[in-house]
Amino acid sequence: MTSKLIDHAPAVQRAVVIHPDGRGTSARLAEERLGEAVGLSGALDLDVRAAEVARLRRTVPATLFGMGKVDEIAALIRAAEADVVVIDDALTPVQQRNLEKAWEVKVIDRSGLILEIFGRRARTAEGRLQVELARLDYERSRLVRTWTHLERQRGGTGSTGGPGETQIELDRRMIADRIDKLKAELEDVRRTRALHRKARKRVPFPSVALVGYTNAGKSTLFNRLTGSEVLAKDLLFATLDTTQRTIRLPQGRPAIIADTVGFISDLPHELVAAFRATLEEVGEADLILHVRDIASTDTEAQRRDVEQVLEQIPVPEGRSRRVLEVWNKIDLLSEEDREAVLGQAARQLREGKAVAVSAWTGEGIESLREAIAALVDDEPETRLTLDPGQGEALAWLYEHGRVTFRDTDADGRVHLVVKLPPAALGRFEQRFGLD
């Protein structure tokens, strides 16, 4: 008797993707948004059978679309034999429920889709906590849609419910309790991160944070700068969990660089709140590298979306936010566009505002390293002279500071100009003395 292998993989669901366009945007931008929604659906392994832009003259509170459009989409769903409809917009719980009744399939809005992707991709304990908190916060208002048993009423004799308390009220209370517990756990994570940041400040390495629209090439750039092998795919939200590494800037000075979660337009506010502990790394960074897909036709809109999320991240009191734009994927540009972008980037680089690179081929990476060093090296210069036998002190200076000048005289003494933070200079003086 031969045994058969059992396939435990979930069945692939067929999907229809709809982008409601009631903002009067250009046809190109609407198609870009639709393409992004299809990409998000693919990131969730949905089999997209049909996708279209639905023009809206007005929004209907009960169903978002007018009845004519609801019937038109219903015909599209039947033709595609779809199991799921993805609406690339925010739906109210009532709209979601009514559309599911009208179409007799599962309906998921943009926020729900992104939350599902985050739930699947989170790998660390912190990431899973953050995603669960965001999901519960999102689902709390949708219990009436999600669970059909919730209308039953419990009597007053049970130990968990008061007189006449409905099941939906009990479940909402359970969710609220779970949310409070998750918030407490994430607050512990936040305190731990704060302690780690405090410890890093004792070692005076500047911190650099990579931010950018999802799929802009952050992880590829991170790998190029650090020599790491962080997952980097042509996939929306390929990586979620923050990764930190040490990089070497020109003339040997180290810096700590962090690859963060990608941003996206209309990022659910529940996720921004839940990822507060992670995003604080961005707020505390000495320099933010805003990685842009300069080859995308939607690059300007993506830039604005990232800046809107950055505005929600607090900056420590007494500090200003320093941002360097990294115009990535120049290898994908036509020759004419490439020359224009390189010329514009060269002008921007002189002001410390932008640098053009290809993280894939490595073009422009050394210019980026030099730009990072110039922007984080704002410490005063110190002139030092070391005797021939002070090799340990010389190595310490290269490890903890940036040597901008070095000369050796006839007696073997080394004359240096070094940029060191005040705290590091104090430690050097205590350990080796100053001349």
C-alpha positions as a Markdown table, in Angstrom:
| # | Residue | x | y | z |
|---|---|---|---|---|
| 1 | Met | 0.0 | 0.0 | 0.0 |
| 2 | Thr | 1.5 | 3.3 | -1.0 |
| 3 | Ser | 1.0 | 6.4 | 1.1 |
| 4 | Lys | 0.0 | 9.7 | -0.4 |
| 5 | Leu | 1.6 | 13.0 | 0.6 |
| 6 | Ile | -0.9 | 15.4 | 2.1 |
| 7 | Asp | -0.6 | 19.0 | 0.8 |
| 8 | His | -1.2 | 21.2 | 3.9 |
| 9 | Ala | -0.6 | 24.5 | 1.9 |
| 10 | Pro | -3.7 | 26.7 | 1.9 |
| 11 | Ala | -5.5 | 26.9 | -1.4 |
| 12 | Val | -4.6 | 29.9 | -3.5 |
| 13 | Gln | -7.5 | 32.4 | -3.5 |
| 14 | Arg | -8.6 | 34.0 | -6.7 |
| 15 | Ala | -8.9 | 37.8 | -6.4 |
| 16 | Val | -10.3 | 40.9 | -8.1 |
| 17 | Val | -8.6 | 44.2 | -7.3 |
| 18 | Ile | -10.5 | 47.5 | -7.5 |
| 19 | His | -8.9 | 50.9 | -7.1 |
| 20 | Pro | -11.7 | 53.5 | -6.4 |
| 21 | Asp | -10.7 | 56.8 | -8.0 |
| 22 | Gly | -12.8 | 59.7 | -6.8 |
| 23 | Arg | -10.0 | 62.2 | -6.3 |
| 24 | Gly | -9.9 | 63.4 | -9.9 |
| 25 | Thr | -6.3 | 62.1 | -10.3 |
| 26 | Ser | -4.6 | 61.6 | -13.6 |
| 27 | Ala | -5.2 | 58.3 | -15.4 |
| 28 | Arg | -1.5 | 57.5 | -15.1 |
| 29 | Leu | -1.5 | 58.0 | -11.3 |
| 30 | Ala | -4.7 | 55.9 | -10.9 |
| 31 | Glu | -3.1 | 53.1 | -12.9 |
| 32 | Glu | 0.1 | 53.3 | -10.8 |
| 33 | Arg | -2.1 | 53.0 | -7.6 |
| 34 | Leu | -3.9 | 50.0 | -9.2 |
| 35 | Gly | -0.6 | 48.4 | -10.1 |
| 36 | Glu | 0.6 | 48.9 | -6.5 |
| 37 | Ala | -2.6 | 47.2 | -5.2 |
| 38 | Val | -2.0 | 44.3 | -7.5 |
| 39 | Gly | 1.5 | 44.0 | -6.2 |
| 40 | Leu | 0.3 | 44.1 | -2.6 |
| 41 | Ser | -2.2 | 41.3 | -3.4 |
| 42 | Gly | 0.6 | 39.3 | -5.0 |
| 43 | Ala | 2.7 | 39.8 | -1.8 |
| 44 | Leu | -0.2 | 37.9 | -0.1 |
| 45 | Asp | -0.1 | 35.1 | -2.7 |
| 46 | Leu | -3.5 | 36.0 | -4.1 |
| 47 | Asp | -4.1 | 35.0 | -7.7 |
| 48 | Val | -5.3 | 38.3 | -9.2 |
| 49 | Arg | -7.7 | 37.4 | -12.0 |
| 50 | Ala | -8.9 | 40.9 | -12.8 |
| 51 | Ala | -8.0 | 44.5 | -11.9 |
| 52 | Glu | -9.6 | 47.8 | -12.8 |
| 53 | Val | -9.9 | 51.5 | -11.8 |
| 54 | Ala | -13.5 | 52.3 | -10.7 |
| 55 | Arg | -14.3 | 56.0 | -11.3 |
| 56 | Leu | -16.4 | 57.5 | -8.6 |
| 57 | Arg | -18.6 | 60.5 | -9.1 |
| 58 | Arg | -19.5 | 60.4 | -5.4 |
| 59 | Thr | -19.1 | 58.1 | -2.5 |
| 60 | Val | -22.1 | 56.2 | -1.1 |
| 61 | Pro | -22.0 | 55.9 | 2.7 |
| 62 | Ala | -23.5 | 52.4 | 2.7 |
| 63 | Thr | -21.4 | 50.7 | -0.1 |
| 64 | Leu | -18.8 | 53.3 | -1.3 |
| 65 | Phe | -19.9 | 52.7 | -4.9 |
| 66 | Gly | -23.2 | 53.4 | -6.4 |
| 67 | Met | -25.6 | 50.5 | -7.1 |
| 68 | Gly | -24.8 | 50.5 | -10.8 |
| 69 | Lys | -21.1 | 50.1 | -10.1 |
| 70 | Val | -21.8 | 47.5 | -7.4 |
| 71 | Asp | -23.6 | 45.4 | -10.0 |
| 72 | Glu | -20.9 | 46.0 | -12.6 |
| 73 | Ile | -18.2 | 44.7 | -10.2 |
| 74 | Ala | -20.4 | 41.8 | -9.3 |
| 75 | Ala | -20.4 | 40.7 | -12.9 |
| 76 | Leu | -16.6 | 41.0 | -13.0 |
| 77 | Ile | -16.3 | 38.9 | -9.8 |
| 78 | Arg | -18.5 | 36.1 | -11.3 |
| 79 | Ala | -16.5 | 36.1 | -14.6 |
| 80 | Ala | -13.3 | 35.8 | -12.7 |
| 81 | Glu | -14.7 | 33.2 | -10.3 |
| 82 | Ala | -13.1 | 35.2 | -7.5 |
| 83 | Asp | -13.0 | 34.3 | -3.8 |
| 84 | Val | -11.8 | 37.7 | -2.6 |
| 85 | Val | -12.2 | 41.3 | -3.7 |
| 86 | Val | -9.5 | 43.8 | -2.7 |
| 87 | Ile | -10.7 | 47.4 | -2.5 |
| 88 | Asp | -7.7 | 49.7 | -2.7 |
| 89 | Asp | -9.1 | 52.3 | -0.3 |
| 90 | Ala | -10.3 | 52.5 | 3.3 |
| 91 | Leu | -13.7 | 50.9 | 3.9 |
| 92 | Thr | -15.9 | 51.5 | 6.9 |
| 93 | Pro | -17.1 | 48.3 | 8.7 |
| 94 | Val | -20.6 | 49.0 | 7.3 |
| 95 | Gln | -19.3 | 49.3 | 3.8 |
| 96 | Gln | -17.3 | 46.2 | 4.1 |
| 97 | Arg | -20.2 | 44.2 | 5.4 |
| 98 | Asn | -22.7 | 45.5 | 2.8 |
| 99 | Leu | -20.3 | 44.7 | -0.1 |
| 100 | Glu | -19.7 | 41.2 | 1.2 |
| 101 | Lys | -23.5 | 40.7 | 1.3 |
| 102 | Ala | -23.9 | 42.1 | -2.2 |
| 103 | Trp | -21.0 | 40.2 | -3.8 |
| 104 | Glu | -21.1 | 37.0 | -1.6 |
| 105 | Val | -17.3 | 36.9 | -1.4 |
| 106 | Lys | -14.8 | 38.1 | 1.1 |
| 107 | Val | -13.9 | 41.8 | 0.9 |
| 108 | Ile | -10.7 | 43.3 | 2.2 |
| 109 | Asp | -9.7 | 47.0 | 2.1 |
| 110 | Arg | -6.2 | 48.5 | 1.8 |
| 111 | Ser | -5.6 | 48.6 | 5.5 |
| 112 | Gly | -6.6 | 45.0 | 6.0 |
| 113 | Leu | -4.5 | 43.9 | 3.1 |
| 114 | Ile | -1.3 | 45.6 | 4.4 |
| 115 | Leu | -2.0 | 44.2 | 7.9 |
| 116 | Glu | -2.3 | 40.7 | 6.5 |
| 117 | Ile | 1.1 | 41.1 | 4.7 |
| 118 | Phe | 2.7 | 42.4 | 7.9 |
| 119 | Gly | 1.3 | 39.5 | 9.8 |
| 120 | Arg | 2.8 | 37.0 | 7.4 |
| 121 | Arg | 6.2 | 38.7 | 7.1 |
| 122 | Ala | 7.0 | 39.6 | 10.8 |
| 123 | Arg | 9.8 | 37.3 | 12.0 |
| 124 | Thr | 11.0 | 38.7 | 15.4 |
| 125 | Ala | 9.0 | 38.6 | 18.6 |
| 126 | Glu | 8.8 | 42.4 | 18.5 |
| 127 | Gly | 7.5 | 42.4 | 15.0 |
| 128 | Arg | 4.8 | 39.9 | 15.8 |
| 129 | Leu | 3.7 | 41.9 | 18.8 |
| 130 | Gln | 3.5 | 45.1 | 16.8 |
| 131 | Val | 1.5 | 43.5 | 14.0 |
| 132 | Glu | -0.9 | 41.7 | 16.4 |
| 133 | Leu | -1.5 | 45.0 | 18.2 |
| 134 | Ala | -2.3 | 46.8 | 14.9 |
| 135 | Arg | -4.5 | 44.0 | 13.7 |
| 136 | Leu | -6.6 | 43.9 | 17.0 |
| 137 | Asp | -6.9 | 47.7 | 16.9 |
| 138 | Tyr | -8.2 | 47.4 | 13.3 |
| 139 | Glu | -10.5 | 44.5 | 13.9 |
| 140 | Arg | -12.0 | 45.9 | 17.1 |
| 141 | Ser | -14.5 | 48.0 | 15.2 |
| 142 | Arg | -15.3 | 45.2 | 12.7 |
| 143 | Leu | -16.5 | 42.5 | 15.0 |
| 144 | Val | -20.0 | 42.8 | 13.7 |
| 145 | Arg | -18.7 | 41.9 | 10.3 |
| 146 | Thr | -16.1 | 39.3 | 11.3 |
| 147 | Trp | -18.0 | 36.9 | 13.6 |
| 148 | Thr | -21.6 | 36.0 | 13.0 |
| 149 | His | -22.1 | 34.4 | 16.4 |
| 150 | Leu | -21.6 | 37.7 | 18.2 |
| 151 | Glu | -25.3 | 38.7 | 18.3 |
| 152 | Arg | -26.1 | 36.0 | 20.8 |
| 153 | Gln | -26.8 | 37.3 | 24.3 |
| 154 | Arg | -25.5 | 35.8 | 27.5 |
| 155 | Gly | -27.5 | 35.5 | 30.6 |
| 156 | Gly | -26.5 | 36.9 | 33.9 |
| 157 | Thr | -25.6 | 33.7 | 35.6 |
| 158 | Gly | -22.3 | 33.1 | 33.9 |
| 159 | Ser | -19.0 | 34.1 | 35.6 |
| 160 | Thr | -17.7 | 36.2 | 32.8 |
| 161 | Gly | -20.7 | 38.3 | 31.6 |
| 162 | Gly | -23.0 | 40.7 | 33.3 |
| 163 | Pro | -26.8 | 40.6 | 33.0 |
| 164 | Gly | -27.8 | 40.8 | 29.4 |
| 165 | Glu | -24.2 | 41.3 | 28.2 |
| 166 | Thr | -24.0 | 40.2 | 24.6 |
| 167 | Gln | -21.2 | 38.0 | 23.2 |
| 168 | Ile | -20.0 | 40.9 | 21.0 |
| 169 | Glu | -19.5 | 43.0 | 24.1 |
| 170 | Leu | -17.5 | 40.2 | 25.8 |
| 171 | Asp | -15.3 | 39.7 | 22.8 |
| 172 | Arg | -14.7 | 43.5 | 22.5 |
| 173 | Arg | -13.7 | 43.5 | 26.1 |
| 174 | Met | -11.4 | 40.5 | 25.6 |
| 175 | Ile | -9.8 | 42.3 | 22.7 |
| 176 | Ala | -9.4 | 45.5 | 24.8 |
| 177 | Asp | -7.7 | 43.5 | 27.5 |
| 178 | Arg | -5.4 | 41.9 | 25.0 |
| 179 | Ile | -4.5 | 45.3 | 23.5 |
| 180 | Asp | -3.6 | 46.6 | 26.9 |
| 181 | Lys | -1.3 | 43.6 | 27.5 |
| 182 | Leu | 0.4 | 44.1 | 24.1 |
| 183 | Lys | 0.9 | 47.8 | 24.7 |
| 184 | Ala | 2.5 | 47.0 | 28.0 |
| 185 | Glu | 4.8 | 44.4 | 26.3 |
| 186 | Leu | 5.7 | 46.9 | 23.6 |
| 187 | Glu | 6.4 | 49.6 | 26.2 |
| 188 | Asp | 9.0 | 47.1 | 27.7 |
| 189 | Val | 10.5 | 46.8 | 24.2 |
| 190 | Arg | 10.6 | 50.6 | 23.9 |
| 191 | Arg | 12.5 | 50.9 | 27.2 |
| 192 | Thr | 14.9 | 48.2 | 26.1 |
| 193 | Arg | 15.5 | 50.0 | 22.9 |
| 194 | Ala | 16.1 | 53.3 | 24.8 |
| 195 | Leu | 18.7 | 51.5 | 27.0 |
| 196 | His | 20.4 | 50.1 | 23.9 |
| 197 | Arg | 20.5 | 53.6 | 22.3 |
| 198 | Lys | 22.0 | 55.0 | 25.6 |
| 199 | Ala | 24.6 | 52.3 | 25.5 |
| 200 | Arg | 25.5 | 53.1 | 21.9 |
| 201 | Lys | 25.9 | 56.7 | 22.7 |
| 202 | Arg | 28.7 | 55.8 | 25.1 |
| 203 | Val | 30.4 | 54.4 | 22.0 |
| 204 | Pro | 30.4 | 57.6 | 19.9 |
| 205 | Phe | 29.4 | 56.1 | 16.6 |
| 206 | Pro | 27.0 | 58.2 | 14.5 |
| 207 | Ser | 23.7 | 56.5 | 13.7 |
| 208 | Val | 22.1 | 56.3 | 10.2 |
| 209 | Ala | 18.6 | 55.1 | 9.4 |
| 210 | Leu | 17.4 | 54.0 | 6.0 |
| 211 | Val | 13.8 | 54.9 | 5.2 |
| 212 | Gly | 11.9 | 54.8 | 1.9 |
| 213 | Tyr | 8.8 | 53.7 | 0.0 |
| 214 | Thr | 8.5 | 49.9 | 0.0 |
| 215 | Asn | 10.4 | 48.3 | -2.8 |
| 216 | Ala | 12.6 | 51.4 | -3.3 |
| 217 | Gly | 15.7 | 49.2 | -2.8 |
| 218 | Lys | 16.5 | 49.9 | 0.9 |
| 219 | Ser | 17.6 | 46.4 | 1.7 |
| 220 | Thr | 19.7 | 46.1 | -1.4 |
| 221 | Leu | 21.4 | 49.4 | -0.5 |
| 222 | Phe | 21.9 | 48.1 | 3.1 |
| 223 | Asn | 23.6 | 45.0 | 1.8 |
| 224 | Arg | 25.8 | 47.0 | -0.5 |
| 225 | Leu | 26.9 | 49.3 | 2.3 |
| 226 | Thr | 27.5 | 46.7 | 5.0 |
| 227 | Gly | 28.3 | 43.5 | 3.1 |
| 228 | Ser | 25.3 | 41.8 | 4.7 |
| 229 | Glu | 22.8 | 39.4 | 3.2 |
| 230 | Val | 19.5 | 40.9 | 4.4 |
| 231 | Leu | 16.6 | 39.6 | 2.4 |
| 232 | Ala | 16.2 | 41.8 | -0.7 |
| 233 | Lys | 13.5 | 41.0 | -3.2 |
| 234 | Asp | 11.6 | 42.8 | -5.9 |
| 235 | Leu | 8.6 | 42.4 | -3.6 |
| 236 | Leu | 6.5 | 44.9 | -1.6 |
| 237 | Phe | 7.4 | 44.7 | 2.2 |
| 238 | Ala | 10.0 | 42.0 | 1.6 |
| 239 | Thr | 11.5 | 42.8 | 5.0 |
| 240 | Leu | 9.8 | 44.2 | 8.1 |
| 241 | Asp | 12.1 | 43.7 | 11.1 |
| 242 | Thr | 14.7 | 46.4 | 11.7 |
| 243 | Thr | 18.3 | 45.2 | 11.1 |
| 244 | Gln | 21.4 | 47.1 | 12.3 |
| 245 | Arg | 25.0 | 46.8 | 11.2 |
| 246 | Thr | 28.3 | 48.7 | 11.4 |
| 247 | Ile | 29.7 | 50.3 | 8.3 |
| 248 | Arg | 33.0 | 52.0 | 7.6 |
| 249 | Leu | 33.0 | 55.5 | 6.3 |
| 250 | Pro | 35.9 | 57.1 | 4.4 |
| 251 | Gln | 39.1 | 57.3 | 6.5 |
| 252 | Gly | 37.9 | 54.4 | 8.7 |
| 253 | Arg | 35.3 | 55.9 | 11.0 |
| 254 | Pro | 32.5 | 53.5 | 11.8 |
| 255 | Ala | 28.8 | 54.3 | 11.9 |
| 256 | Ile | 25.7 | 52.3 | 12.8 |
| 257 | Ile | 23.2 | 51.9 | 10.0 |
| 258 | Ala | 19.6 | 50.6 | 10.4 |
| 259 | Asp | 17.3 | 49.2 | 7.7 |
| 260 | Thr | 13.7 | 49.9 | 8.7 |
| 261 | Val | 10.3 | 48.8 | 7.5 |
| 262 | Gly | 9.2 | 50.3 | 4.1 |
| 263 | Phe | 6.6 | 53.0 | 4.0 |
| 264 | Ile | 3.6 | 53.1 | 1.6 |
| 265 | Ser | 0.8 | 55.6 | 0.8 |
| 266 | Asp | -2.1 | 55.4 | 3.2 |
| 267 | Leu | -0.2 | 53.4 | 5.6 |
| 268 | Pro | -2.7 | 52.3 | 8.3 |
| 269 | His | -2.5 | 54.5 | 11.3 |
| 270 | Glu | -2.7 | 51.4 | 13.5 |
| 271 | Leu | 0.6 | 50.3 | 12.0 |
| 272 | Val | 2.3 | 53.6 | 12.6 |
| 273 | Ala | 1.2 | 53.6 | 16.2 |
| 274 | Ala | 2.1 | 49.9 | 16.7 |
| 275 | Phe | 5.6 | 50.3 | 15.1 |
| 276 | Arg | 6.3 | 53.3 | 17.4 |
| 277 | Ala | 9.2 | 51.5 | 19.1 |
| 278 | Thr | 10.9 | 50.6 | 15.8 |
| 279 | Leu | 10.3 | 54.0 | 14.2 |
| 280 | Glu | 11.9 | 55.8 | 17.2 |
| 281 | Glu | 15.2 | 54.5 | 15.8 |
| 282 | Val | 14.5 | 56.8 | 12.8 |
| 283 | Gly | 13.7 | 59.8 | 15.1 |
| 284 | Glu | 16.9 | 59.3 | 17.1 |
| 285 | Ala | 19.2 | 58.8 | 14.1 |
| 286 | Asp | 21.9 | 61.4 | 13.4 |
| 287 | Leu | 21.2 | 61.1 | 9.7 |
| 288 | Ile | 18.2 | 59.7 | 7.7 |
| 289 | Leu | 18.8 | 58.3 | 4.2 |
| 290 | His | 15.6 | 58.6 | 2.3 |
| 291 | Val | 15.9 | 56.0 | -0.4 |
| 292 | Arg | 13.9 | 56.8 | -3.5 |
| 293 | Asp | 13.2 | 54.7 | -6.6 |
| 294 | Ile | 14.1 | 57.4 | -9.0 |
| 295 | Ala | 13.2 | 55.2 | -12.0 |
| 296 | Ser | 9.5 | 55.0 | -10.9 |
| 297 | Thr | 7.1 | 57.2 | -12.7 |
| 298 | Asp | 5.4 | 57.7 | -9.3 |
| 299 | Thr | 8.7 | 58.8 | -7.5 |
| 300 | Glu | 7.5 | 62.3 | -6.5 |
| 301 | Ala | 4.2 | 61.0 | -5.0 |
| 302 | Gln | 6.1 | 58.3 | -3.1 |
| 303 | Arg | 8.5 | 60.9 | -1.8 |
| 304 | Arg | 5.5 | 62.9 | -0.4 |
| 305 | Asp | 4.1 | 59.7 | 1.2 |
| 306 | Val | 7.3 | 59.0 | 3.0 |
| 307 | Glu | 7.6 | 62.5 | 4.2 |
| 308 | Gln | 4.1 | 62.4 | 5.6 |
| 309 | Val | 5.1 | 59.3 | 7.7 |
| 310 | Leu | 8.3 | 61.0 | 8.8 |
| 311 | Glu | 6.3 | 63.9 | 10.1 |
| 312 | Gln | 4.5 | 61.5 | 12.5 |
| 313 | Ile | 7.8 | 60.4 | 14.0 |
| 314 | Pro | 8.9 | 62.7 | 16.9 |
| 315 | Val | 12.4 | 64.2 | 17.0 |
| 316 | Pro | 14.1 | 64.4 | 20.4 |
| 317 | Glu | 14.0 | 67.9 | 21.9 |
| 318 | Gly | 16.9 | 70.1 | 20.9 |
| 319 | Arg | 17.7 | 68.2 | 17.7 |
| 320 | Ser | 16.8 | 68.8 | 14.1 |
| 321 | Arg | 16.1 | 66.2 | 11.5 |
| 322 | Arg | 18.9 | 65.7 | 8.9 |
| 323 | Val | 17.8 | 63.9 | 5.7 |
| 324 | Leu | 19.9 | 62.9 | 2.6 |
| 325 | Glu | 17.9 | 61.6 | -0.4 |
| 326 | Val | 19.4 | 58.6 | -2.1 |
| 327 | Trp | 18.2 | 58.4 | -5.7 |
| 328 | Asn | 18.4 | 54.7 | -6.3 |
| 329 | Lys | 17.9 | 52.5 | -9.4 |
| 330 | Ile | 19.7 | 54.9 | -11.9 |
| 331 | Asp | 20.6 | 51.7 | -13.8 |
| 332 | Leu | 17.0 | 51.4 | -14.9 |
| 333 | Leu | 16.8 | 54.9 | -16.4 |
| 334 | Ser | 17.1 | 55.6 | -20.1 |
| 335 | Glu | 20.3 | 57.3 | -21.2 |
| 336 | Glu | 18.7 | 60.7 | -21.6 |
| 337 | Asp | 16.9 | 60.5 | -18.2 |
| 338 | Arg | 20.0 | 59.1 | -16.5 |
| 339 | Glu | 22.1 | 62.1 | -17.6 |
| 340 | Ala | 19.4 | 64.5 | -16.4 |
| 341 | Val | 19.2 | 62.8 | -13.0 |
| 342 | Leu | 22.9 | 62.6 | -12.6 |
| 343 | Gly | 23.3 | 66.4 | -13.3 |
| 344 | Gln | 20.5 | 67.3 | -10.9 |
| 345 | Ala | 22.0 | 65.0 | -8.2 |
| 346 | Ala | 25.4 | 66.6 | -8.6 |
| 347 | Arg | 23.9 | 70.0 | -7.9 |
| 348 | Gln | 22.0 | 68.6 | -4.9 |
| 349 | Leu | 25.0 | 66.8 | -3.6 |
| 350 | Arg | 27.0 | 70.0 | -3.2 |
| 351 | Glu | 24.3 | 71.1 | -0.7 |
| 352 | Gly | 24.2 | 67.8 | 1.0 |
| 353 | Lys | 20.7 | 67.0 | -0.1 |
| 354 | Ala | 20.8 | 64.1 | -2.6 |
| 355 | Val | 23.1 | 61.6 | -4.2 |
| 356 | Ala | 22.4 | 59.3 | -7.2 |
| 357 | Val | 23.3 | 55.6 | -6.9 |
| 358 | Ser | 22.5 | 52.1 | -8.2 |
| 359 | Ala | 22.5 | 49.8 | -5.2 |
| 360 | Trp | 22.3 | 46.9 | -7.6 |
| 361 | Thr | 25.5 | 47.7 | -9.6 |
| 362 | Gly | 27.3 | 49.7 | -7.0 |
| 363 | Glu | 27.5 | 52.9 | -9.0 |
| 364 | Gly | 27.7 | 56.0 | -6.8 |
| 365 | Ile | 28.1 | 54.1 | -3.5 |
| 366 | Glu | 31.5 | 55.7 | -2.7 |
| 367 | Ser | 30.0 | 59.1 | -3.3 |
| 368 | Leu | 27.2 | 58.2 | -0.9 |
| 369 | Arg | 29.7 | 57.1 | 1.8 |
| 370 | Glu | 31.5 | 60.4 | 1.5 |
| 371 | Ala | 28.3 | 62.3 | 1.7 |
| 372 | Ile | 27.3 | 60.4 | 4.9 |
| 373 | Ala | 30.7 | 61.1 | 6.4 |
| 374 | Ala | 30.4 | 64.8 | 5.6 |
| 375 | Leu | 27.0 | 65.1 | 7.2 |
| 376 | Val | 27.7 | 63.2 | 10.4 |
| 377 | Asp | 31.1 | 64.6 | 11.0 |
| 378 | Asp | 30.2 | 67.8 | 12.7 |
| 379 | Glu | 32.5 | 67.3 | 15.7 |
| 380 | Pro | 35.4 | 69.8 | 16.3 |
| 381 | Glu | 38.8 | 69.0 | 15.0 |
| 382 | Thr | 41.6 | 68.1 | 17.5 |
| 383 | Arg | 45.3 | 68.2 | 16.8 |
| 384 | Leu | 47.3 | 65.4 | 18.4 |
| 385 | Thr | 50.9 | 64.2 | 18.4 |
| 386 | Leu | 51.7 | 60.6 | 19.3 |
| 387 | Asp | 55.1 | 59.1 | 20.1 |
| 388 | Pro | 56.4 | 56.2 | 18.0 |
| 389 | Gly | 55.4 | 53.7 | 20.7 |
| 390 | Gln | 51.8 | 54.8 | 21.0 |
| 391 | Gly | 50.4 | 52.4 | 18.4 |
| 392 | Glu | 47.4 | 51.4 | 20.6 |
| 393 | Ala | 46.4 | 55.1 | 20.9 |
| 394 | Leu | 46.6 | 55.5 | 17.2 |
| 395 | Ala | 44.4 | 52.5 | 16.6 |
| 396 | Trp | 41.9 | 53.7 | 19.1 |
| 397 | Leu | 41.6 | 57.1 | 17.3 |
| 398 | Tyr | 41.0 | 55.3 | 14.0 |
| 399 | Glu | 38.3 | 53.1 | 15.6 |
| 400 | His | 36.4 | 55.9 | 17.5 |
| 401 | Gly | 37.0 | 59.0 | 15.4 |
| 402 | Arg | 37.8 | 60.2 | 11.9 |
| 403 | Val | 41.4 | 61.0 | 11.1 |
| 404 | Thr | 41.4 | 63.9 | 8.5 |
| 405 | Phe | 45.2 | 64.5 | 8.5 |
| 406 | Arg | 48.3 | 62.4 | 9.4 |
| 407 | Asp | 52.0 | 63.1 | 9.0 |
| 408 | Thr | 55.1 | 61.4 | 10.5 |
| 409 | Asp | 58.2 | 63.5 | 11.3 |
| 410 | Ala | 61.8 | 62.5 | 11.2 |
| 411 | Asp | 61.7 | 61.3 | 14.8 |
| 412 | Gly | 58.8 | 59.0 | 14.1 |
| 413 | Arg | 56.2 | 61.0 | 15.9 |
| 414 | Val | 52.8 | 61.0 | 14.3 |
| 415 | His | 51.0 | 64.3 | 13.9 |
| 416 | Leu | 47.2 | 64.0 | 13.5 |
| 417 | Val | 44.0 | 66.0 | 13.0 |
| 418 | Val | 41.1 | 64.0 | 14.4 |
| 419 | Lys | 37.4 | 64.6 | 14.6 |
| 420 | Leu | 36.1 | 63.2 | 17.9 |
| 421 | Pro | 32.9 | 63.8 | 19.9 |
| 422 | Pro | 33.6 | 65.5 | 23.2 |
| 423 | Ala | 32.8 | 62.4 | 25.2 |
| 424 | Ala | 35.2 | 60.3 | 23.1 |
| 425 | Leu | 37.9 | 62.9 | 23.5 |
| 426 | Gly | 37.5 | 62.8 | 27.3 |
| 427 | Arg | 37.9 | 59.1 | 27.3 |
| 428 | Phe | 41.0 | 59.3 | 25.1 |
| 429 | Glu | 42.5 | 61.8 | 27.4 |
| 430 | Gln | 41.9 | 59.7 | 30.5 |
| 431 | Arg | 43.3 | 56.6 | 28.9 |
| 432 | Phe | 46.2 | 57.9 | 26.8 |
| 433 | Gly | 46.7 | 61.5 | 27.8 |
| 434 | Leu | 46.9 | 64.5 | 25.4 |
| 435 | Asp | 49.9 | 66.2 | 23.8 |
